[in-house]
Amino acid sequence: MSNLRFQVVAEAFKKKPLDVKVPAERPSEYFGKYVFTRDKMFRYLPADTYAKMIDVMDNGARLDRSIADAVADGMKKWALEMGVTHYTHWFQPLTEGTAEKHDAFVEHDGKGGMIEKFSGKLLVQQEPDASSFPSGGIRNTFEARGYSAWDPTSPVFIIDDTLCIPTIFIAYTGEALDYKAPLLRSLHAVDKAATDVCQLFYPDVRKVTVNLGWEQEYFLVDEGLYSARPDLLMTGRTLMGHESAKNQQMDDHYFGTIPDRVQAFMKDLEIQALELAIPVKTRHNEVAPNQFELAPIFEECNLAVDHNMLLMSLMKKVARKHGFRVLLHEKPFDGINGSGKHNNWSLSTDTGVLLHAPGTTIQENLRFITFIVETLMAVYHHNGLLKASIMSATNAHRLGGNEAPPAIISSYLGKYVSDLLDSIEQTTDLNPQTAKHSREIDIPQIPDLIVDNTDRNRTSPFAFTGNRFEFRAPGSSVNCASAMIALNSAVAEALQDFKERVDKRSEELRVKSEESAAAQPTAEATPSTAEANSSLFTIHSSLKYRAIIDVLREDIKTSKPVRFDGNGYSEEWVTEARRRGLDVEKSCPVIFEHYLDESSVRMFEKTKVMNRKELEARNEVKWEMYVKTVQIEARVLGDLAMNHIIPVATHYQSKLIKNVQGMNDIFSSALFATEKARRLSARNIKLIEEIAERTEKIEQFVEELTDARRVANRIQDIHQRAIQYHDTVCPHMEAIRQEIDKLELIVEDGLWTLPKYRELLFIR
């Protein structure tokens, strides 16, 4: 055990779980301890200010700047009592992370001293340097002004000694430079469109809310081992490494007993998350070794996104305290499961859940069907855009295998819902048996199971799971908002279009009905009281509901190509998906082009979520981030290949050469020239030749990789440069890895300097 690898492995084995101090209170009592919750607002704000803030938060009323000073004063009093000394505007630029600049609660008092001060002006608005964040050309160094503006719908919170104020981030010229601003616009668009459609069935509905429940998957790696892998340190994933003889094939890690060190980390993380009002609920081992998952209770979408971004930052901090590093990369290890961030998306109103399973009345069923079908229409019409919203250089490694969905966006509905839609397409039956049912288990002590109305399909990127859609395609490291902006906007457009066509069809039916009535010489028979009170009669006699059913039938047929309940991994599905007109492209830079499809631009502008200039700028950022990600990986891989792998391999080769030379000296004596000795010598010669062949290929491939980068870097257009990186640089990286992974199996274990998969994945 002479090299660094063995030392860090030995240290990792010795580590014990940290003792986590658990609060004496119940979780419900310290939940939101460091958040300016409504309860604290009630205590620290004047009554009229509190009432206005609640109106802003609950009803979307415009924030009155006149109350900003009172709100800031109340926040400051609470924060100072909590030991806070600084404040910051906390925002989400297009870096997939968060940003903050801390300022102290101090001003000159005019008498040579200082006072604690925090005004409404500082709460509402600040001025970060917009040119220092990705902007896609909207801001240049000589045009640096940008603004962060308070989002009152997401509560402020405390991290260490700093009051964090969630904000949007926009350019001086008004364009959004972050994820939150377009997310808020998309939520408003869904609220308006969905409320209008809801009122076709229930006129008392006044508000529709988008709910999000994310599931955060991640890997934990011992910090010492992480530091001994430059590729993990620099890129977040292993750019090389032969698979371990044992990985996940025994299915013994999923839902297994949580290791003690990991349990201590999870406990510490959960306590701190709950204190920040992040409603974490579920934790468990995931499928791959050292892979885990954390999931919260559903929340309003904007708040859920903020909480996920905050949690990812918190995870990294807590992990280091416990001697771990969190890997949020979508595919840190080859050959085993990657990590996703499943986005469970649903809609609810101020009166109930919209995507709840069909009810007991035809009216409830028709409402349910409408929102299912129009969501499918959104997925069908913006199939490529939804894929672009979840695509990245890192997620591209994950999609298409090991329980990750394929890079083809389709929707799994399950037998019952599919049968329901097929039935409506063919008949007027709105009451199929789609409710949950029980299933007997032939064991006396076990109660009957309540079976859901849908199964699960882990290969489906967008699956209906009972009262929500699970968007399984987003990657673990990204901001949830990217997928939610695209989905919300597409659904809002579909609902707007649905309402317009229903109104038009209703008017056509009304005119036709009046013309038919005028042509009748006698009045039609009046229905009986029983018929008038019948829901069935009400639905079918209403021109509005007839119009709804007519439009739904059209949309069920139109959106049918996006419905797929089979195996998303099969080659047959790729061929079938292409035939159906779905996007089957795999090149990440090409997929991004869907943001600039005319249908996408039209949809974003119609819903007032983003304009063409903002979309063009975001695509510039996406292409640039893709190039930089692959560029860094290529540089790191080239460095490791030439400065780690080849020296180790040639050193081992030299040892083998000396061994052969020694054996040849022995062979000169007839006494030792045995057949067995000759075979041993021949084996070593074969290894020497293989090492020489593979190192020569690595040197050649690294040179070709460098040349490919240089050629790509000379391309001025960032879009074409990204495509060039995908088409020419990435294949060379795969070729280099293949040779290195083979060498790992050949070179003496004691000489190999980089921690191997069997050590990275199984150290606790």
Coordinates of N, CA, C and O in Angstrom, one line a residue, residues 685-740:
I685 N 5.3 -11.3 -22.6 CA 5.6 -10.6 -23.8 C 4.3 -10.2 -24.5 O 4.2 -9.1 -25.0
K686 N 3.2 -11.0 -24.3 CA 1.9 -10.7 -24.9 C 1.4 -9.4 -24.2 O 0.8 -8.5 -24.8
L687 N 1.5 -9.4 -22.8 CA 1.1 -8.2 -22.1 C 1.9 -7.0 -22.5 O 1.3 -5.9 -22.6
I688 N 3.2 -7.1 -22.7 CA 4.0 -6.0 -23.1 C 3.5 -5.5 -24.4 O 3.4 -4.2 -24.6
E689 N 3.2 -6.4 -25.3 CA 2.8 -5.9 -26.6 C 1.4 -5.2 -26.6 O 1.2 -4.2 -27.2
E690 N 0.5 -5.8 -25.7 CA -0.8 -5.2 -25.6 C -0.7 -3.8 -25.0 O -1.4 -2.9 -25.4
I691 N 0.1 -3.7 -23.9 CA 0.3 -2.3 -23.3 C 0.9 -1.3 -24.3 O 0.4 -0.2 -24.4
A692 N 1.8 -1.8 -25.1 CA 2.4 -0.9 -26.1 C 1.4 -0.5 -27.1 O 1.3 0.7 -27.5
E693 N 0.5 -1.5 -27.5 CA -0.5 -1.2 -28.5 C -1.5 -0.2 -28.0 O -1.9 0.8 -28.7
R694 N -2.0 -0.4 -26.8 CA -3.0 0.5 -26.2 C -2.5 1.8 -25.9 O -3.1 2.9 -26.1
T695 N -1.3 1.9 -25.3 CA -0.7 3.3 -25.0 C -0.4 4.0 -26.3 O -0.6 5.3 -26.3
E696 N 0.0 3.3 -27.4 CA 0.2 4.0 -28.6 C -1.2 4.6 -29.2 O -1.2 5.7 -29.7
K697 N -2.2 3.8 -29.0 CA -3.5 4.3 -29.4 C -4.0 5.5 -28.6 O -4.6 6.4 -29.2
I698 N -3.7 5.4 -27.3 CA -4.1 6.5 -26.4 C -3.4 7.8 -26.9 O -4.0 8.9 -27.0
E699 N -2.1 7.7 -27.1 CA -1.4 8.9 -27.5 C -1.9 9.4 -28.8 O -2.0 10.6 -29.0
Q700 N -2.2 8.5 -29.7 CA -2.8 8.9 -31.0 C -4.1 9.6 -30.9 O -4.4 10.6 -31.4
F701 N -5.0 9.0 -30.1 CA -6.3 9.5 -29.9 C -6.3 10.8 -29.1 O -7.1 11.7 -29.4
V702 N -5.4 11.0 -28.2 CA -5.3 12.3 -27.5 C -4.8 13.4 -28.4 O -5.3 14.5 -28.4
E703 N -3.9 13.0 -29.3 CA -3.5 14.0 -30.3 C -4.6 14.4 -31.2 O -4.8 15.6 -31.6
E704 N -5.4 13.4 -31.7 CA -6.5 13.6 -32.5 C -7.6 14.4 -31.8 O -8.3 15.3 -32.4
L705 N -7.8 14.1 -30.5 CA -8.7 14.9 -29.7 C -8.4 16.3 -29.6 O -9.2 17.2 -29.7
T706 N -7.1 16.6 -29.4 CA -6.6 18.0 -29.3 C -6.8 18.7 -30.6 O -7.3 19.9 -30.7
D707 N -6.5 18.0 -31.7 CA -6.7 18.6 -33.0 C -8.2 18.9 -33.3 O -8.6 19.9 -33.8
A708 N -9.1 18.0 -32.9 CA -10.5 18.2 -33.1 C -11.0 19.4 -32.3 O -11.8 20.1 -32.8
R709 N -10.5 19.6 -31.1 CA -10.8 20.7 -30.3 C -10.4 22.0 -31.0 O -11.1 23.0 -31.0
R710 N -9.2 22.0 -31.5 CA -8.7 23.2 -32.2 C -9.5 23.6 -33.4 O -9.8 24.8 -33.6
V711 N -9.9 22.6 -34.1 CA -10.7 22.8 -35.3 C -12.1 23.4 -34.9 O -12.5 24.4 -35.5
A712 N -12.7 22.8 -33.9 CA -14.0 23.3 -33.4 C -13.9 24.7 -32.8 O -14.8 25.5 -33.1
N713 N -12.8 25.0 -32.1 CA -12.7 26.3 -31.5 C -12.5 27.4 -32.5 O -12.8 28.6 -32.2
R714 N -12.1 27.1 -33.7 CA -12.0 28.1 -34.8 C -13.3 28.5 -35.4 O -13.4 29.5 -36.1
I715 N -14.4 27.7 -35.1 CA -15.7 28.0 -35.6 C -16.3 29.1 -34.8 O -16.5 29.0 -33.6
Q716 N -16.7 30.2 -35.5 CA -17.2 31.4 -34.8 C -18.6 31.2 -34.3 O -18.9 31.6 -33.2
D717 N -19.4 30.6 -35.1 CA -20.8 30.4 -34.7 C -20.9 29.4 -33.6 O -20.5 28.2 -33.8
I718 N -21.5 29.8 -32.4 CA -21.5 28.9 -31.3 C -22.3 27.7 -31.5 O -22.0 26.6 -31.0
H719 N -23.4 27.8 -32.3 CA -24.3 26.7 -32.6 C -23.5 25.6 -33.3 O -23.5 24.4 -33.0
Q720 N -22.8 26.0 -34.4 CA -22.0 25.1 -35.2 C -20.8 24.6 -34.4 O -20.5 23.4 -34.6
R721 N -20.3 25.4 -33.6 CA -19.2 24.9 -32.7 C -19.6 23.8 -31.8 O -18.9 22.8 -31.6
A722 N -20.8 24.0 -31.2 CA -21.4 22.9 -30.3 C -21.6 21.6 -31.1 O -21.3 20.5 -30.6
I723 N -22.2 21.7 -32.3 CA -22.4 20.6 -33.1 C -21.1 19.9 -33.5 O -21.0 18.6 -33.4
Q724 N -20.0 20.7 -33.8 CA -18.7 20.1 -34.1 C -18.1 19.4 -32.8 O -17.5 18.3 -33.0
Y725 N -18.3 19.9 -31.7 CA -17.8 19.3 -30.5 C -18.5 17.9 -30.3 O -17.9 16.9 -29.9
H726 N -19.8 17.9 -30.5 CA -20.6 16.7 -30.3 C -20.2 15.6 -31.3 O -20.0 14.5 -31.0
D727 N -20.0 16.1 -32.6 CA -19.7 15.1 -33.7 C -18.3 14.6 -33.7 O -18.0 13.5 -34.2
T728 N -17.3 15.5 -33.3 CA -15.9 15.1 -33.5 C -15.1 14.9 -32.2 O -14.3 14.0 -32.1
V729 N -15.4 15.7 -31.2 CA -14.6 15.7 -29.9 C -15.1 14.5 -29.1 O -14.3 13.7 -28.6
C730 N -16.4 14.4 -28.9 CA -17.0 13.3 -28.0 C -16.6 11.9 -28.4 O -16.2 11.1 -27.6
P731 N -16.6 11.6 -29.7 CA -16.2 10.2 -30.2 C -14.8 9.9 -29.8 O -14.4 8.8 -29.4
H732 N -13.9 10.9 -29.9 CA -12.5 10.6 -29.5 C -12.4 10.4 -28.0 O -11.5 9.5 -27.6
M733 N -13.2 11.0 -27.2 CA -13.1 10.8 -25.8 C -13.6 9.4 -25.4 O -13.0 8.7 -24.6
E734 N -14.6 8.9 -26.1 CA -15.1 7.5 -25.9 C -14.0 6.5 -26.3 O -13.8 5.5 -25.7
A735 N -13.3 6.8 -27.4 CA -12.2 5.9 -27.9 C -11.1 5.8 -26.9 O -10.5 4.7 -26.6
I736 N -10.7 7.0 -26.3 CA -9.6 7.0 -25.3 C -10.0 6.2 -24.1 O -9.3 5.5 -23.5
R737 N -11.3 6.5 -23.6 CA -11.8 5.8 -22.4 C -11.7 4.2 -22.6 O -11.3 3.5 -21.7
Q738 N -12.1 3.8 -23.8 CA -12.1 2.3 -24.0 C -10.7 1.7 -23.8 O -10.6 0.7 -23.2
E739 N -9.7 2.4 -24.3 CA -8.3 1.9 -24.2 C -7.9 1.9 -22.7 O -7.2 1.0 -22.2
I740 N -8.2 3.0 -22.0 CA -7.8 3.2 -20.6 C -8.4 2.1 -19.8 O -7.8 1.5 -18.9

